[in-house]
Coordinates of N, CA, C and O in Angstrom, one line a residue:
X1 N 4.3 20.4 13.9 CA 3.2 19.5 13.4 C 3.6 18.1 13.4 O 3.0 17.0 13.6
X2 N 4.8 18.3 13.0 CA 5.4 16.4 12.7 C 5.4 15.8 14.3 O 4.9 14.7 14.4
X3 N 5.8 16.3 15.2 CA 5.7 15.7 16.7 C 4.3 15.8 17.0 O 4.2 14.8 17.7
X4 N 3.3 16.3 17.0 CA 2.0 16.1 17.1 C 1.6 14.7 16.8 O 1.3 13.7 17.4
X5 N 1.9 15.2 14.9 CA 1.3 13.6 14.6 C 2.4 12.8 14.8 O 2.0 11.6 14.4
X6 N 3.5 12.8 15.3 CA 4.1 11.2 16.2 C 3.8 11.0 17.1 O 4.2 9.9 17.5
X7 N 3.0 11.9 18.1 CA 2.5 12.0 19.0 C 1.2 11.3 19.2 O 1.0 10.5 20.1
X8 N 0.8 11.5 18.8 CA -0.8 10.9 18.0 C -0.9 9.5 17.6 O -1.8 8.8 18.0
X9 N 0.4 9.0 16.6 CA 0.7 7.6 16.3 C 1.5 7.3 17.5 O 2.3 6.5 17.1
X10 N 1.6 7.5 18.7 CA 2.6 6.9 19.4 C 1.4 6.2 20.6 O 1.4 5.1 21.1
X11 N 0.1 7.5 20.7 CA -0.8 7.0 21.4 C -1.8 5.5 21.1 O -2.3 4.7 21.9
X12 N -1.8 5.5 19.1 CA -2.7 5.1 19.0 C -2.3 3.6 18.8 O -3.1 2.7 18.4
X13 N -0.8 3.6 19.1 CA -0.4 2.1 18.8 C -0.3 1.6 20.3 O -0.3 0.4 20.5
X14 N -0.1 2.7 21.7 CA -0.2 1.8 22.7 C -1.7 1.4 23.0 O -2.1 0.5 23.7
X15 N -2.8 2.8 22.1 CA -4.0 2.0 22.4 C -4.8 0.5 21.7 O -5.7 -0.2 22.0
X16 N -3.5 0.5 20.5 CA -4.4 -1.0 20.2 C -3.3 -1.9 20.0 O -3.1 -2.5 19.0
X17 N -2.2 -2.0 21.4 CA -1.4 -2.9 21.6 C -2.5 -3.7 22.9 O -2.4 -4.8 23.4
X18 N -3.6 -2.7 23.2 CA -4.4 -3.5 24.2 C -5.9 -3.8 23.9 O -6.6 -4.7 24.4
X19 N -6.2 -2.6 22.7 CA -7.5 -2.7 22.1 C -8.0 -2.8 21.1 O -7.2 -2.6 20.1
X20 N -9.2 -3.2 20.8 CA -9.2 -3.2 19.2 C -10.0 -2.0 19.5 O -10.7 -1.4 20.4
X21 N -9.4 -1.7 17.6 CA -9.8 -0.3 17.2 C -10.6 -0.3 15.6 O -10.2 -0.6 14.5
X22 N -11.5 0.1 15.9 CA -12.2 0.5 14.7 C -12.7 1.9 14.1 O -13.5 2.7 14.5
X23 N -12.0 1.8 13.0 CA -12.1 3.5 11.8 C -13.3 3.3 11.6 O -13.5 2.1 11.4
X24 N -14.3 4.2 11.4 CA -15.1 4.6 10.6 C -15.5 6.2 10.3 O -15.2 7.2 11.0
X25 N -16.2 6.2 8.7 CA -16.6 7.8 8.7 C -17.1 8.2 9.7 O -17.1 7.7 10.8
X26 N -17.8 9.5 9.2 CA -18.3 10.1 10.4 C -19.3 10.4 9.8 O -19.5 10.8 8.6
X27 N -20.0 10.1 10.7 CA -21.7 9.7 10.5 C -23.1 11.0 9.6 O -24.2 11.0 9.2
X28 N -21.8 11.9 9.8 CA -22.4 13.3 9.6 C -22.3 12.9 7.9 O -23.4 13.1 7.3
X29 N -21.2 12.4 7.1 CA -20.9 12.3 5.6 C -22.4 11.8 5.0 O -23.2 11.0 5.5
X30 N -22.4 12.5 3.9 CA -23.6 12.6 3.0 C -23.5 11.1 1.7 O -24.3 10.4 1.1
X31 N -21.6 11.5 2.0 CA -21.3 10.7 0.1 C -21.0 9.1 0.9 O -20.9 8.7 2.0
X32 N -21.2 8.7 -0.6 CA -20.2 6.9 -0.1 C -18.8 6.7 -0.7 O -18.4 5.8 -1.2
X33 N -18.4 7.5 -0.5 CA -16.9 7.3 -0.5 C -16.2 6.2 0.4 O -16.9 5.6 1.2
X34 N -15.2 5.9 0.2 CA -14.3 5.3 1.3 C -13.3 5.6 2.1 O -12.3 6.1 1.5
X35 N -13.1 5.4 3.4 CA -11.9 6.5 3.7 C -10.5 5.8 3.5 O -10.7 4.6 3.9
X36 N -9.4 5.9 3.1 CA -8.0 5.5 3.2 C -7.8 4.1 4.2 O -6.6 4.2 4.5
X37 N -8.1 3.4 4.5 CA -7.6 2.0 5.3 C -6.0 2.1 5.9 O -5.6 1.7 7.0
X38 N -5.2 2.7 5.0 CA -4.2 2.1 4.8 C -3.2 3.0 6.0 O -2.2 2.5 6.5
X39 N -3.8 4.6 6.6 CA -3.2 5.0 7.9 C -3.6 4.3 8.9 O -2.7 4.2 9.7
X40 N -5.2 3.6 9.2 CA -5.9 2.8 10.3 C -4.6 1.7 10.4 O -3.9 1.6 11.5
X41 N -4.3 0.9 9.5 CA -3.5 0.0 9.8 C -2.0 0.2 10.3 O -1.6 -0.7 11.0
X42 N -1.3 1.2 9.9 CA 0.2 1.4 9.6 C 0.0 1.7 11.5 O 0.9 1.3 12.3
X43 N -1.1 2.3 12.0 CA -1.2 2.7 13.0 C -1.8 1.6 14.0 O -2.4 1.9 15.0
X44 N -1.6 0.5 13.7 CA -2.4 -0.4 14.6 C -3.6 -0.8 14.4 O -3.8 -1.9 14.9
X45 N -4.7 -0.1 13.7 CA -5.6 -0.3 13.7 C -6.2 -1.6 13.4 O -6.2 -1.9 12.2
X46 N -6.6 -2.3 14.0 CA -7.6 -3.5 13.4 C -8.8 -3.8 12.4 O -9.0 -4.8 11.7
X47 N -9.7 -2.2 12.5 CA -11.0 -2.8 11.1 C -11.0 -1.1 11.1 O -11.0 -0.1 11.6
X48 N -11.1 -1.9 9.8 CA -11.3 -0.5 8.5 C -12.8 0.1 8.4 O -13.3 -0.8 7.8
X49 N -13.6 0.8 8.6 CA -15.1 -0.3 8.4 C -15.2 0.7 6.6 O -14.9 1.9 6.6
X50 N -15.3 0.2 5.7 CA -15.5 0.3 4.0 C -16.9 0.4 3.7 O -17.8 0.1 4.5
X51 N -17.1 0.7 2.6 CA -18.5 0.3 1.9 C -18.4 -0.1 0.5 O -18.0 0.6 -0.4
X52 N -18.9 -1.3 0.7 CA -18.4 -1.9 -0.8 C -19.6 -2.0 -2.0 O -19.8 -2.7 -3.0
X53 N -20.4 -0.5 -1.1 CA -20.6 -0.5 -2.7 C -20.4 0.7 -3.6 O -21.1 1.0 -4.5
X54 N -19.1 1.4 -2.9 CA -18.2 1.9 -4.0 C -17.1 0.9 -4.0 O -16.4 0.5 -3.1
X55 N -17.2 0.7 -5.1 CA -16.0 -0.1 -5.9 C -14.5 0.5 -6.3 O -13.9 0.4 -7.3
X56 N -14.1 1.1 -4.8 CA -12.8 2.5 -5.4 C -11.8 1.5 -4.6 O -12.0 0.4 -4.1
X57 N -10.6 2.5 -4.7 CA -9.0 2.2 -4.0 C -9.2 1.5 -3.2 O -8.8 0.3 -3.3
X58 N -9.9 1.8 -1.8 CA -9.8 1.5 -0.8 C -10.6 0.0 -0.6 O -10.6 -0.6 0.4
X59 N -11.2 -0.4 -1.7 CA -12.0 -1.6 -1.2 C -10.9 -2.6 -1.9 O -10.5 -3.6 -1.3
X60 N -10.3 -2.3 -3.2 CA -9.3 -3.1 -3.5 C -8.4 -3.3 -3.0 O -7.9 -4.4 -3.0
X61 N -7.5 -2.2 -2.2 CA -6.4 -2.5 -1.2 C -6.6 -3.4 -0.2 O -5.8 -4.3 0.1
X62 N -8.1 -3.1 0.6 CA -8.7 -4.2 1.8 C -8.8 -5.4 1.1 O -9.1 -6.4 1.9
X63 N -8.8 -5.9 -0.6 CA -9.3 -7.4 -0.9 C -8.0 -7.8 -1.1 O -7.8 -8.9 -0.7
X64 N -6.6 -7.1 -1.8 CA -5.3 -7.5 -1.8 C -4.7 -7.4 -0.6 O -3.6 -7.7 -0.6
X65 N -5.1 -7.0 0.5 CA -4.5 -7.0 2.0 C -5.1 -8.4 2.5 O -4.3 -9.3 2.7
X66 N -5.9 -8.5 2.5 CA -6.6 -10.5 2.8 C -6.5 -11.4 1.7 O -6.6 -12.7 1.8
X67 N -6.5 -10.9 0.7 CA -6.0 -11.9 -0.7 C -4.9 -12.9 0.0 O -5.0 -14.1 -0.2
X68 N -3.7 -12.2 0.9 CA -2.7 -12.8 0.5 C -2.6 -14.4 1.8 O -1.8 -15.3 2.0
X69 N -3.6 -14.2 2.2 CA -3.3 -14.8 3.6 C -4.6 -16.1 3.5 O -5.0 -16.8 4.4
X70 N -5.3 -16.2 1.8 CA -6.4 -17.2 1.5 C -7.5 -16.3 1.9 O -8.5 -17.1 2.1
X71 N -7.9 -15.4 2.1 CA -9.1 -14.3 2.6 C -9.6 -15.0 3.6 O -10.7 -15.4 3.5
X72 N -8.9 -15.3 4.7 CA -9.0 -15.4 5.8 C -9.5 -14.7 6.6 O -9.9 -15.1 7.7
X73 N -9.5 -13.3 6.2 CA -10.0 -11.7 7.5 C -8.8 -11.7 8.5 O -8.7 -10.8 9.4
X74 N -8.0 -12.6 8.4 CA -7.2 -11.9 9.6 C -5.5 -11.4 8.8 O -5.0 -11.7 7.7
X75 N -5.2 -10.8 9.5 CA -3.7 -10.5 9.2 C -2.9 -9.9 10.3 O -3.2 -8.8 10.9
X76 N -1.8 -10.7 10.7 CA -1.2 -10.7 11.9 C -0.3 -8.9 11.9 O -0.1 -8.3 10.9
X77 N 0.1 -8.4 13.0 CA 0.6 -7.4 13.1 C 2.0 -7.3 12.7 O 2.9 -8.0 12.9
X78 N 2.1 -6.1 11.9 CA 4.4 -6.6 11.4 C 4.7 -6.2 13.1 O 3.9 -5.7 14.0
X79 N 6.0 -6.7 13.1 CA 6.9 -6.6 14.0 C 6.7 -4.9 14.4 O 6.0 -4.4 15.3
X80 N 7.3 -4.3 13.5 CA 7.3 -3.1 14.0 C 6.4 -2.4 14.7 O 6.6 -1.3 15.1
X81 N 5.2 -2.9 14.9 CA 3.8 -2.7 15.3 C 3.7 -3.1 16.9 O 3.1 -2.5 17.8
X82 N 4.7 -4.6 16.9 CA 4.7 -5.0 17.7 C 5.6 -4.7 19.3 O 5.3 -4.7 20.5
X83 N 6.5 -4.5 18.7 CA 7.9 -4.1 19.4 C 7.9 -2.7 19.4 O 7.1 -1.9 18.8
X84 N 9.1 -2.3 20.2 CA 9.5 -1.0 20.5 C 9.7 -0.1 19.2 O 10.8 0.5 19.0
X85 N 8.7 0.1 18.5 CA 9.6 0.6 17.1 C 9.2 2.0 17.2 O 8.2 2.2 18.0
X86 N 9.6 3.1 16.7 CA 9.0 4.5 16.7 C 8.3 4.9 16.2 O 8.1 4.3 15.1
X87 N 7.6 5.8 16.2 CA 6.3 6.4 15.8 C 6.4 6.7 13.9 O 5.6 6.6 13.0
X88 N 7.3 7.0 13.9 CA 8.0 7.5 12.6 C 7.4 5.8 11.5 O 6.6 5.7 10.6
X89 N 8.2 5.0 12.2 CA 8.7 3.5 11.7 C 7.3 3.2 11.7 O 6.9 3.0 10.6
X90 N 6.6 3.2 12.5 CA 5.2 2.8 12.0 C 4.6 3.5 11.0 O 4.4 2.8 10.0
X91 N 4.3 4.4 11.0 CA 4.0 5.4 9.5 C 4.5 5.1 8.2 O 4.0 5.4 7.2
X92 N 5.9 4.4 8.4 CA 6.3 4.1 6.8 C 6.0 3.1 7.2 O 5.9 2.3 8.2
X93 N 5.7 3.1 5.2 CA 5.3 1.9 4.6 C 6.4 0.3 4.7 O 7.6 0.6 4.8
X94 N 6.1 -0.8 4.8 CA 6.6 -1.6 4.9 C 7.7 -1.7 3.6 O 7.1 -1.0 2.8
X95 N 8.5 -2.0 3.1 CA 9.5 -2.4 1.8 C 8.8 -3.5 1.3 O 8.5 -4.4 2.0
X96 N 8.4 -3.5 0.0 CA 7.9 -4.6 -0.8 C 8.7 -4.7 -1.9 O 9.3 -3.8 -2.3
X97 N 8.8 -5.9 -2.4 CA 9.3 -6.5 -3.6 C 8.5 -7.0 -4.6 O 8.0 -8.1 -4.2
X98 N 8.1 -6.7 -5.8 CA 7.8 -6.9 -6.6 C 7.7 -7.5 -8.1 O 7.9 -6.6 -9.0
X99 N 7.6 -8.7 -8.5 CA 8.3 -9.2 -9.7 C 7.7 -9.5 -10.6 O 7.2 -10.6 -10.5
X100 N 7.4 -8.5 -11.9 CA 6.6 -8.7 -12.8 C 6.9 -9.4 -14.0 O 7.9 -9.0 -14.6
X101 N 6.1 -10.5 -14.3 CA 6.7 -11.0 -16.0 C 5.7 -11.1 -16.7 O 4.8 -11.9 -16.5
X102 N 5.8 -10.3 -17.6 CA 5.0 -9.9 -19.1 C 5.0 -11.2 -19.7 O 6.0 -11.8 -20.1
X103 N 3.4 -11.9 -19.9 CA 3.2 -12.8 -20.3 C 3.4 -13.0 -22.0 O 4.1 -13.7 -22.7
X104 N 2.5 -11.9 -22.3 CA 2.1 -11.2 -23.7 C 1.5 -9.3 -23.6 O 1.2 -8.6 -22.6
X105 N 1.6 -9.0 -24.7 CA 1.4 -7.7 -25.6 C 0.8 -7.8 -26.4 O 1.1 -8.4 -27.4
X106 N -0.5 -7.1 -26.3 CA -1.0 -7.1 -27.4 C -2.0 -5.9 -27.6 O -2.9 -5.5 -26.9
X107 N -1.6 -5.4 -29.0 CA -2.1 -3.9 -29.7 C -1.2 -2.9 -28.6 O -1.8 -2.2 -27.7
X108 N -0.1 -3.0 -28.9 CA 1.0 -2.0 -28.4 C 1.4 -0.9 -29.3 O 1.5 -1.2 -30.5
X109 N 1.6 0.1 -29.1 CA 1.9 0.8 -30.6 C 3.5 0.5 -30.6 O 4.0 0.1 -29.6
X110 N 4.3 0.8 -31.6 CA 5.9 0.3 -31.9 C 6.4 2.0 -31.1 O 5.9 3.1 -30.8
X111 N 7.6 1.3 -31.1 CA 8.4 2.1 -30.4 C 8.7 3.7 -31.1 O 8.6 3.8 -32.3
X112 N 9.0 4.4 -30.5 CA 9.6 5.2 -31.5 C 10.8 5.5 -31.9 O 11.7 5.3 -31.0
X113 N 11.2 5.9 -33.1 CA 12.6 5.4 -33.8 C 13.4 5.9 -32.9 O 13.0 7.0 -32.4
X114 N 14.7 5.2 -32.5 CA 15.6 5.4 -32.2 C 15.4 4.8 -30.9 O 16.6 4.6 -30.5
X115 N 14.4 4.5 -29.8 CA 14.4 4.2 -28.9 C 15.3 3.1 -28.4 O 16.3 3.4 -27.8
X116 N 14.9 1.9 -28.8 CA 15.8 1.1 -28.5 C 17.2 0.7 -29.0 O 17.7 -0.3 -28.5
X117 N 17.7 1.4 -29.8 CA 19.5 1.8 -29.9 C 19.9 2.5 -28.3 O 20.7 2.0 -27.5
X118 N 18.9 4.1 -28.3 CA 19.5 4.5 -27.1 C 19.3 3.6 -25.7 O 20.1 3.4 -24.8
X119 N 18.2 3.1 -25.8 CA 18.4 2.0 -24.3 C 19.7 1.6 -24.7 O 20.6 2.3 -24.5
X120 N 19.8 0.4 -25.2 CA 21.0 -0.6 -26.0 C 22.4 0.9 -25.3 O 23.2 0.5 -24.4
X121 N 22.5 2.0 -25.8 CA 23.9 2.7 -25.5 C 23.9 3.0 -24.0 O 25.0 3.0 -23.4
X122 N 22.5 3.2 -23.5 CA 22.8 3.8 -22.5 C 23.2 2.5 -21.1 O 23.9 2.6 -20.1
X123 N 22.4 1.2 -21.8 CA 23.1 0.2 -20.7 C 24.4 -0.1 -20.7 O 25.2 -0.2 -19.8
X124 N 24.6 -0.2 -22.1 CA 26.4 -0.2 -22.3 C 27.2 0.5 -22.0 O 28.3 0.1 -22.1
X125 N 27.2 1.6 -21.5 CA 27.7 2.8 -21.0 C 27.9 2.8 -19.5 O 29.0 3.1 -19.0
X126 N 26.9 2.4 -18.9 CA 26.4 2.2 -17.2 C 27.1 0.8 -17.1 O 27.6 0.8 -16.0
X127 N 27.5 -0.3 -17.8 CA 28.0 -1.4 -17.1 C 29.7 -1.3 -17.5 O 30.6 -1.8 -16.8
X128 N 30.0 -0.4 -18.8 CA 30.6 0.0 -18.9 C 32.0 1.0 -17.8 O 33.1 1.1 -17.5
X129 N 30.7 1.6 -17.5 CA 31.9 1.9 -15.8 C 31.6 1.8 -14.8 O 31.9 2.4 -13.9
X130 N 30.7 0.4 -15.0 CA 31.1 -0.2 -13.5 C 32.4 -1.4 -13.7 O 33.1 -1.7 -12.7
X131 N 32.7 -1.7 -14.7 CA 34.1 -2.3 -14.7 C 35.0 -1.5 -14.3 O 36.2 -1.9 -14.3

């Protein structure tokens, strides 16, 4: 089954290394759901087609996927998409970095006792043998 579907992603990235490709449901669906965006792309795909007017996962992933670029509508292809990469390599996700800083807290419940002593032992312990 796993060579099928690399087989499948191997086709669908040489077909939209020349075409554009567009997902949509299938016409037969009753509900407004949204389908996943996020295989169409990993695979080449160019347009997701969405409906926004369910307000789920998949419409917020398509507004933080063009968020980052000024909502532009476009977003260029990664490398791996581009180049000789394998079928596998396209299916995984890209590596992201992420850096959060807590502005404020507020109506948190307090910790429970003892918690933060044991953090406090358990980091001292861990840096402890890394010397």
């Amino acid at each position: 089954a796993a060579a099928a579907a690399a087989n499948g992603v191997a086709a669908l990235r040489a077909l939209t290394a020349s075409e554009l490709l567009r997902v949509y449901p299938s016409g037969k669906r009753v509900g407004s759901t949204n389908l996943d965006p996020l295989p169409t792309w990993r695979c080449g795909g160019q347009m997701a087609a969405l409906n926004y007017q369910a307000h789920d996962r998949a419409v917020w992933i398509n507004q933080g996927k063009f968020a980052a670029n000024g909502g532009c509508g476009w977003v260029l292809k990664p490398p791996r998409l581009l180049c000789g990469a394998s079928a596998a390599a396209a299916l995984a996700p890209a590596p992201l970095l992420l850096r959060v800083s807590v502005l404020s807290g507020h109506d948190l419940p307090p910790p429970e006792p003892g918690l933060i002593e044991r953090s406090l032992m358990r980091s001292t312990s861990r840096s402890s043998r890394r010397s």
